Amino acid sequence: MLEADFKYIIDTFFTLFAMVLIIFMVPGFAMLEAGLVRTKNVAAVLTMNVMIYAVASLAFLLIGYEIAFGGWESDTQSIWAAFMFQMAFVGKTVNIMSGGVSERVRIIPLAIFTAIMGSIIYPLVVNVTWGADMLAGTMLDIDMYDLAGSTVIHSTGGWALLAAILIIGSRKGRYQDGKIRVIPASNIPLVVLGALLLWIGWFGFNGGSVGSISSVENANLVAKTIMNTNTAGLAGAFIAGIIMYFRYKLLDITMILNGALGGLVAVTAGPDLYDMYTPILIGLIGGALVVFAVPLFDKLKIDDPVGALSVHLINGIWGTLAVGIFIDDISFLAQLKGVVLIGVFVFSVSFIILYSINKISKYRASDDEQLEGMDVSECGLEAYPEFKRVI
Amino acid sequence: MLEADFKYIIDTFFTLFAMVLIIFMVPGFAMLEAGLVRTKNVAAVLTMNVMIYAVASLAFLLIGYEIAFGGWESDTQSIWAAFMFQMAFVGKTVNIMSGGVSERVRIIPLAIFTAIMGSIIYPLVVNVTWGADMLAGTMLDIDMYDLAGSTVIHSTGGWALLAAILIIGSRKGRYQDGKIRVIPASNIPLVVLGALLLWIGWFGFNGGSVGSISSVENANLVAKTIMNTNTAGLAGAFIAGIIMYFRYKLLDITMILNGALGGLVAVTAGPDLYDMYTPILIGLIGGALVVFAVPLFDKLKIDDPVGALSVHLINGIWGTLAVGIFIDDISFLAQLKGVVLIGVFVFSVSFIILYSINKISKYRASDDEQLEGMDVSECGLEAYPEFKRVI
Amino acid sequence: MLEADFKYIIDTFFTLFAMVLIIFMVPGFAMLEAGLVRTKNVAAVLTMNVMIYAVASLAFLLIGYEIAFGGWESDTQSIWAAFMFQMAFVGKTVNIMSGGVSERVRIIPLAIFTAIMGSIIYPLVVNVTWGADMLAGTMLDIDMYDLAGSTVIHSTGGWALLAAILIIGSRKGRYQDGKIRVIPASNIPLVVLGALLLWIGWFGFNGGSVGSISSVENANLVAKTIMNTNTAGLAGAFIAGIIMYFRYKLLDITMILNGALGGLVAVTAGPDLYDMYTPILIGLIGGALVVFAVPLFDKLKIDDPVGALSVHLINGIWGTLAVGIFIDDISFLAQLKGVVLIGVFVFSVSFIILYSINKISKYRASDDEQLEGMDVSECGLEAYPEFKRVI
């Protein structure tokens, strides 16, 4: 057998393996968000998650992939595997965004934005980073290192979310009389299940982004990437627990998990480049950032029920810059330029599109709909119809 | 290393990978069905699912595999991997059936049928399609193309279910005074989790059915199969959502997920044969069929709490015929012949066996047992003993 | 390509695959235990599970791995993959232990024990069995066969649990006025989901423990190992169901699942050595042992809410001895010696350390805290705050 054939076969198999892990993030996000919102909004949140997978993926299949990569070709592995791997990423950017506007967003206008995100906005971001690179040679050429998307995925989703929150506003009653009303997560087991599925999906996300496992060098790189990814998650969970304990003598599991996710986001830009100890530091900082960012956004009355801005935007930025800090060959300024350019582009384009859609079909559910819960108005059913509710 | 050894190793590994994905369908079916039924029947449904995995798999191990394949041999990969892959399929046919008679079926007679299904009925179906083929050369020779079981798995399960519903009847109170009583799903997050785990399992089901990934051609075929499988699921979810929205202005997530599953069932007969756009059409039709079939079965007073007939029987037939419609080299009549022969065989044999078992040990729980819930009478416990119930 | 390179690549990939399956045991244990305890202790149990993964893994990364294996080296596959595979095991020993003391154990002292278990106790056990083997040539040299840890993982966790129960005591009100108060599982779907995720994880645990898939012989061995693992689980579930039915005419799903887990633990010492029928016998005995051990521990007033002693300790011993019974080349006495030496070591060291920690920071929550639930006192939140509770 030709060595090239061997590599083609192994890398196709490996990409499919990595892709499947990423698809576990679909139930991962769904369960995480369903657990974090109130019972009256659970079915709507779940419907959003399934809608996002369907719409974003179809949009990427029909339009987005070609914009991102300039054509359907692949020499080193099956193009169909390469597509599936990339497709598995698309919905994530919208997932990040939709979680943060849950409990008041209507699904149909969100579906329209999802289609635009999956077919145009995200593909353009990929084009200028991992893809065909239409900015190559121009002043705006982005030369940052971002293995698996601290910026391309996570802060992209985060910026779109920030734009969405500014347009849609906070949940009815969340900031009232100068106080912040605490709204507890309704189903902690689902939160834990969802976060752990995301964690597992991250192995595929980052490991698969190495792109090949079919040489000794790449096999080591893939394994180190997965190990470092995991380590940052561990450290993020650890520090969030430590901070919560020393502050409140209480271990808030939702914060611990968001700390883990923060660490995972932060390491995502360069898990292949770090030695085995650096991800501990990156994860510790990432987890701590989440713990401090969550109340900060609340002070700014930026209402984000699932902590997505703290996890994905803040740590997407931190993680991308971290590569420039910890790796000698990587320019900090190039990283910063990438963060800023992508940020400006995604935020402004998302804002304009969200704003325009909002003129035609309001994103924000009425106060009455929010009071009754989005499940009834959006889905015509309840998530747990038989359980008597306290509230 | 010999090329044959390389292929043996890679294909064994690949088959194990695909098998593991299919095993995720065990929790997949369990969660889906547990979420769709009422809380008082949840533990019984879960017990059925675990029982089915145990009994059907043991029956296939001890008797069925040999009937299906004529012996324990494999040249191109480990026989143990090949067995595990096939074993992972068996329970699915009974899962399809058991879901549709849930909320009134007793577990012990179902276990007896499961043993017969796993040791004889399903193995005979496999024998004449993918297996040793004892009908070869006879008038009844089945020559249809069915890569991963639109007919062999899904309509087989569906026909057995139809026979079971005719014998067992509808749930107490479901069709009363000429009206159909709507019985809502009790736990939507479980429905979503279950459906998404099934979706992921499908990648292993269909991708693994290609049988080998160890050549460039086969690597492409596996990847295309998985991609096309996914695409049909996306399209099925999409169309179900669209129809629900234009009819009711509501996005019923259980219907959207059944639409996705319908698309997945439909593409299963030929995902390796289609170009990348055909599965969209197949999935759109599959999803639409589900949306229209669900109320139709209710009109016929065929009580199927989880929509299994619409998803698996209708789309199993549609998907098998679709190969004959969309692929030039495949004879529509051969597909139709396969659908009819398998249908007649499975339905009549299942009916006779179910009818006979029913004489000895009644399938149908008494009205009182149904009223109190199957959990108490079958399992002696409750699924959620601490939650106060509305109903 | 060099054959050695081919093997390196394939085995690295395979180890990563197996590792990922094992990581599914993290949500597996979390969901199983969250389902088995009362709602008021669910968040605390989940927090323990996430804490264990974070603390045990970091401890193993920073200290434990080197103690176990004497250094960071691997010739035949990526050291990072080898590490991740071993790291995936560590938390399991503490998971086994923490489940059995749930509903009354405080998390911070448990975290301290977790750090010691992950950095020292478990690594020492690995050192003298699978690792660097510092006892080689001494009188205490352990020469048992234990492929994937019936003793090294499962009875290690079990002995630590027994020590913990003796120190911490039973749950408030569990054994009162000479009676055993039955405390039902609060969420059966989570129990089923968790047990099935553990089951799937076992394929990676045992299959991956073969260590290589890159020869025809090893490919067969891996596949047979996975098949035999599964078969024992099937048989364990089957017999538990049969016993429950003939005793009570009721199918208690929690007991059926613990039967399956018992079978899985029991086969773990030698799934690569057995023919395809022996695991049935091993699983039948394993499942039956669970059904009889659970009430026995209760009679001894050893309070183990999740049945971990019956599943992991009893079957860890049974499974290790079974290799000596069923395999000619394996000495029963060597197996027994391993079981006893590891048991004495782990039990006494765990007892001393738990006892010492207990002097500084009490493990046992106060009666009031137990009455109110550990969620409030440990986490400051509730697992299901919106659901009205019966109790």
PDB file of C-alpha atoms in Angstrom, chain B residues 108-263:
ATOM      1  CA  ILE B 108     -42.197 -10.558  30.946  1.00  0.00           C
ATOM      2  CA  PRO B 109     -44.174 -11.598  27.837  1.00  0.00           C
ATOM      3  CA  LEU B 110     -42.275  -8.890  25.965  1.00  0.00           C
ATOM      4  CA  ALA B 111     -39.038 -10.490  27.142  1.00  0.00           C
ATOM      5  CA  ILE B 112     -40.149 -13.808  25.690  1.00  0.00           C
ATOM      6  CA  PHE B 113     -40.913 -12.193  22.354  1.00  0.00           C
ATOM      7  CA  THR B 114     -37.561 -10.391  22.527  1.00  0.00           C
ATOM      8  CA  ALA B 115     -35.783 -13.716  22.912  1.00  0.00           C
ATOM      9  CA  ILE B 116     -37.567 -15.102  19.858  1.00  0.00           C
ATOM     10  CA  MET B 117     -36.960 -11.946  17.840  1.00  0.00           C
ATOM     11  CA  GLY B 118     -33.258 -11.934  18.696  1.00  0.00           C
ATOM     12  CA  SER B 119     -32.690 -15.630  18.178  1.00  0.00           C
ATOM     13  CA  ILE B 120     -34.924 -16.428  15.192  1.00  0.00           C
ATOM     14  CA  ILE B 121     -37.102 -13.794  13.492  1.00  0.00           C
ATOM     15  CA  TYR B 122     -34.525 -11.061  12.996  1.00  0.00           C
ATOM     16  CA  PRO B 123     -31.729 -13.527  12.181  1.00  0.00           C
ATOM     17  CA  LEU B 124     -33.904 -15.030   9.443  1.00  0.00           C
ATOM     18  CA  VAL B 125     -34.473 -11.563   7.987  1.00  0.00           C
ATOM     19  CA  VAL B 126     -30.730 -10.954   8.042  1.00  0.00           C
ATOM     20  CA  ASN B 127     -30.059 -14.376   6.555  1.00  0.00           C
ATOM     21  CA  VAL B 128     -32.041 -13.632   3.405  1.00  0.00           C
ATOM     22  CA  THR B 129     -30.710 -10.095   2.987  1.00  0.00           C
ATOM     23  CA  TRP B 130     -27.205  -9.443   4.348  1.00  0.00           C
ATOM     24  CA  GLY B 131     -26.380 -12.962   5.463  1.00  0.00           C
ATOM     25  CA  ALA B 132     -26.004 -16.541   4.366  1.00  0.00           C
ATOM     26  CA  ASP B 133     -29.033 -16.128   2.052  1.00  0.00           C
ATOM     27  CA  MET B 134     -30.913 -19.396   2.112  1.00  0.00           C
ATOM     28  CA  LEU B 135     -33.352 -18.090  -0.490  1.00  0.00           C
ATOM     29  CA  ALA B 136     -30.637 -17.545  -3.097  1.00  0.00           C
ATOM     30  CA  GLY B 137     -31.710 -18.957  -6.434  1.00  0.00           C
ATOM     31  CA  THR B 138     -35.331 -19.433  -5.374  1.00  0.00           C
ATOM     32  CA  MET B 139     -38.310 -17.417  -6.542  1.00  0.00           C
ATOM     33  CA  LEU B 140     -38.325 -15.617  -3.233  1.00  0.00           C
ATOM     34  CA  ASP B 141     -34.708 -14.458  -3.520  1.00  0.00           C
ATOM     35  CA  ILE B 142     -34.476 -10.917  -2.181  1.00  0.00           C
ATOM     36  CA  ASP B 143     -32.281  -8.712  -4.282  1.00  0.00           C
ATOM     37  CA  MET B 144     -32.975  -5.278  -2.812  1.00  0.00           C
ATOM     38  CA  TYR B 145     -30.299  -2.774  -1.864  1.00  0.00           C
ATOM     39  CA  ASP B 146     -30.507  -1.926   1.837  1.00  0.00           C
ATOM     40  CA  LEU B 147     -27.165  -0.756   3.139  1.00  0.00           C
ATOM     41  CA  ALA B 148     -27.959  -0.346   6.804  1.00  0.00           C
ATOM     42  CA  GLY B 149     -31.500  -1.505   7.255  1.00  0.00           C
ATOM     43  CA  SER B 150     -34.326   0.815   6.232  1.00  0.00           C
ATOM     44  CA  THR B 151     -36.138  -2.471   5.736  1.00  0.00           C
ATOM     45  CA  VAL B 152     -34.019  -5.015   7.580  1.00  0.00           C
ATOM     46  CA  ILE B 153     -34.052  -3.041  10.825  1.00  0.00           C
ATOM     47  CA  HIS B 154     -36.629  -0.287  10.699  1.00  0.00           C
ATOM     48  CA  SER B 155     -39.587  -1.708   8.895  1.00  0.00           C
ATOM     49  CA  THR B 156     -38.917  -5.083  10.510  1.00  0.00           C
ATOM     50  CA  GLY B 157     -39.342  -3.385  13.884  1.00  0.00           C
ATOM     51  CA  GLY B 158     -42.300  -1.460  12.528  1.00  0.00           C
ATOM     52  CA  TRP B 159     -44.158  -4.516  11.253  1.00  0.00           C
ATOM     53  CA  ALA B 160     -43.639  -6.302  14.547  1.00  0.00           C
ATOM     54  CA  LEU B 161     -45.006  -3.219  16.279  1.00  0.00           C
ATOM     55  CA  LEU B 162     -48.079  -3.118  14.075  1.00  0.00           C
ATOM     56  CA  ALA B 163     -48.786  -6.753  14.909  1.00  0.00           C
ATOM     57  CA  ALA B 164     -48.288  -5.988  18.600  1.00  0.00           C
ATOM     58  CA  ILE B 165     -50.624  -2.990  18.605  1.00  0.00           C
ATOM     59  CA  LEU B 166     -53.345  -5.040  16.905  1.00  0.00           C
ATOM     60  CA  ILE B 167     -53.054  -7.682  19.621  1.00  0.00           C
ATOM     61  CA  ILE B 168     -52.476  -5.472  22.652  1.00  0.00           C
ATOM     62  CA  GLY B 169     -54.757  -2.576  21.789  1.00  0.00           C
ATOM     63  CA  SER B 170     -54.541   1.073  22.666  1.00  0.00           C
ATOM     64  CA  ARG B 171     -53.870   2.618  26.042  1.00  0.00           C
ATOM     65  CA  LYS B 172     -56.822   2.817  28.386  1.00  0.00           C
ATOM     66  CA  GLY B 173     -58.630   6.084  27.806  1.00  0.00           C
ATOM     67  CA  ARG B 174     -56.702   7.107  24.731  1.00  0.00           C
ATOM     68  CA  TYR B 175     -59.659   6.914  22.329  1.00  0.00           C
ATOM     69  CA  GLN B 176     -62.809   7.640  24.265  1.00  0.00           C
ATOM     70  CA  ASP B 177     -66.189   8.961  23.259  1.00  0.00           C
ATOM     71  CA  GLY B 178     -64.939   9.350  19.693  1.00  0.00           C
ATOM     72  CA  LYS B 179     -62.186  11.689  20.796  1.00  0.00           C
ATOM     73  CA  ILE B 180     -58.447  11.355  20.867  1.00  0.00           C
ATOM     74  CA  ARG B 181     -57.054  12.246  24.268  1.00  0.00           C
ATOM     75  CA  VAL B 182     -53.739  14.044  23.916  1.00  0.00           C
ATOM     76  CA  ILE B 183     -51.138  12.628  26.297  1.00  0.00           C
ATOM     77  CA  PRO B 184     -48.153  14.961  26.503  1.00  0.00           C
ATOM     78  CA  ALA B 185     -44.552  13.852  26.830  1.00  0.00           C
ATOM     79  CA  SER B 186     -43.457  14.058  30.458  1.00  0.00           C
ATOM     80  CA  ASN B 187     -39.822  15.054  30.114  1.00  0.00           C
ATOM     81  CA  ILE B 188     -38.705  16.994  27.047  1.00  0.00           C
ATOM     82  CA  PRO B 189     -34.973  17.156  27.874  1.00  0.00           C
ATOM     83  CA  LEU B 190     -34.863  13.362  27.904  1.00  0.00           C
ATOM     84  CA  VAL B 191     -36.635  13.260  24.542  1.00  0.00           C
ATOM     85  CA  VAL B 192     -34.034  15.586  23.045  1.00  0.00           C
ATOM     86  CA  LEU B 193     -31.117  13.779  24.626  1.00  0.00           C
ATOM     87  CA  GLY B 194     -32.416  10.430  23.432  1.00  0.00           C
ATOM     88  CA  ALA B 195     -33.074  11.571  19.880  1.00  0.00           C
ATOM     89  CA  LEU B 196     -29.629  13.157  19.595  1.00  0.00           C
ATOM     90  CA  LEU B 197     -27.919  10.031  20.923  1.00  0.00           C
ATOM     91  CA  LEU B 198     -29.820   8.021  18.314  1.00  0.00           C
ATOM     92  CA  TRP B 199     -28.665  10.492  15.678  1.00  0.00           C
ATOM     93  CA  ILE B 200     -25.028  10.001  16.693  1.00  0.00           C
ATOM     94  CA  GLY B 201     -25.529   6.253  16.798  1.00  0.00           C
ATOM     95  CA  TRP B 202     -26.735   6.413  13.213  1.00  0.00           C
ATOM     96  CA  PHE B 203     -23.280   7.498  12.073  1.00  0.00           C
ATOM     97  CA  GLY B 204     -21.992   4.167  13.329  1.00  0.00           C
ATOM     98  CA  PHE B 205     -24.975   2.248  12.031  1.00  0.00           C
ATOM     99  CA  ASN B 206     -24.725   3.505   8.471  1.00  0.00           C
ATOM    100  CA  GLY B 207     -21.022   4.304   8.310  1.00  0.00           C
ATOM    101  CA  GLY B 208     -20.110   0.929   9.761  1.00  0.00           C
ATOM    102  CA  SER B 209     -22.403  -0.854   7.340  1.00  0.00           C
ATOM    103  CA  VAL B 210     -20.051   0.049   4.509  1.00  0.00           C
ATOM    104  CA  GLY B 211     -18.028  -2.737   6.070  1.00  0.00           C
ATOM    105  CA  SER B 212     -14.529  -1.419   5.466  1.00  0.00           C
ATOM    106  CA  ILE B 213     -12.616   1.836   5.627  1.00  0.00           C
ATOM    107  CA  SER B 214      -9.231   0.406   4.644  1.00  0.00           C
ATOM    108  CA  SER B 215      -8.951   1.628   1.051  1.00  0.00           C
ATOM    109  CA  VAL B 216      -9.090   5.143  -0.311  1.00  0.00           C
ATOM    110  CA  GLU B 217     -12.314   4.285  -2.072  1.00  0.00           C
ATOM    111  CA  ASN B 218     -13.906   2.866   1.045  1.00  0.00           C
ATOM    112  CA  ALA B 219     -12.711   5.737   3.203  1.00  0.00           C
ATOM    113  CA  ASN B 220     -14.528   8.090   0.854  1.00  0.00           C
ATOM    114  CA  LEU B 221     -17.570   5.848   0.886  1.00  0.00           C
ATOM    115  CA  VAL B 222     -17.722   5.730   4.677  1.00  0.00           C
ATOM    116  CA  ALA B 223     -17.343   9.487   4.975  1.00  0.00           C
ATOM    117  CA  LYS B 224     -19.973  10.148   2.309  1.00  0.00           C
ATOM    118  CA  THR B 225     -22.321   7.692   3.976  1.00  0.00           C
ATOM    119  CA  ILE B 226     -22.012   9.474   7.303  1.00  0.00           C
ATOM    120  CA  MET B 227     -22.407  12.879   5.685  1.00  0.00           C
ATOM    121  CA  ASN B 228     -25.489  11.830   3.727  1.00  0.00           C
ATOM    122  CA  THR B 229     -26.981  10.198   6.782  1.00  0.00           C
ATOM    123  CA  ASN B 230     -26.600  13.409   8.719  1.00  0.00           C
ATOM    124  CA  THR B 231     -27.977  15.535   5.888  1.00  0.00           C
ATOM    125  CA  ALA B 232     -31.201  13.558   5.717  1.00  0.00           C
ATOM    126  CA  GLY B 233     -31.650  13.990   9.462  1.00  0.00           C
ATOM    127  CA  LEU B 234     -31.128  17.739   9.157  1.00  0.00           C
ATOM    128  CA  ALA B 235     -33.672  17.954   6.349  1.00  0.00           C
ATOM    129  CA  GLY B 236     -36.191  15.849   8.265  1.00  0.00           C
ATOM    130  CA  ALA B 237     -35.951  18.105  11.310  1.00  0.00           C
ATOM    131  CA  PHE B 238     -36.132  21.207   9.141  1.00  0.00           C
ATOM    132  CA  ILE B 239     -39.268  20.273   7.252  1.00  0.00           C
ATOM    133  CA  ALA B 240     -41.067  19.072  10.361  1.00  0.00           C
ATOM    134  CA  GLY B 241     -40.369  22.439  11.974  1.00  0.00           C
ATOM    135  CA  ILE B 242     -41.523  24.319   8.892  1.00  0.00           C
ATOM    136  CA  ILE B 243     -44.767  22.379   8.640  1.00  0.00           C
ATOM    137  CA  MET B 244     -45.513  22.755  12.350  1.00  0.00           C
ATOM    138  CA  TYR B 245     -44.856  26.457  12.161  1.00  0.00           C
ATOM    139  CA  PHE B 246     -47.010  27.138   9.132  1.00  0.00           C
ATOM    140  CA  ARG B 247     -49.824  25.018  10.480  1.00  0.00           C
ATOM    141  CA  TYR B 248     -49.840  25.974  14.130  1.00  0.00           C
ATOM    142  CA  LYS B 249     -47.313  28.815  14.563  1.00  0.00           C
ATOM    143  CA  LEU B 250     -45.749  26.501  17.119  1.00  0.00           C
ATOM    144  CA  LEU B 251     -42.548  24.504  17.039  1.00  0.00           C
ATOM    145  CA  ASP B 252     -43.370  21.158  18.636  1.00  0.00           C
ATOM    146  CA  ILE B 253     -39.929  19.803  19.463  1.00  0.00           C
ATOM    147  CA  THR B 254     -41.107  16.179  19.716  1.00  0.00           C
ATOM    148  CA  MET B 255     -42.400  16.386  16.153  1.00  0.00           C
ATOM    149  CA  ILE B 256     -39.220  18.079  14.927  1.00  0.00           C
ATOM    150  CA  LEU B 257     -37.151  15.269  16.427  1.00  0.00           C
ATOM    151  CA  ASN B 258     -39.407  12.592  14.995  1.00  0.00           C
ATOM    152  CA  GLY B 259     -39.003  14.369  11.656  1.00  0.00           C
ATOM    153  CA  ALA B 260     -35.240  14.106  12.023  1.00  0.00           C
ATOM    154  CA  LEU B 261     -35.488  10.427  12.907  1.00  0.00           C
ATOM    155  CA  GLY B 262     -37.793   9.882   9.935  1.00  0.00           C
ATOM    156  CA  GLY B 263     -35.187  11.409   7.639  1.00  0.00           C
TER     157      GLY B 263
END
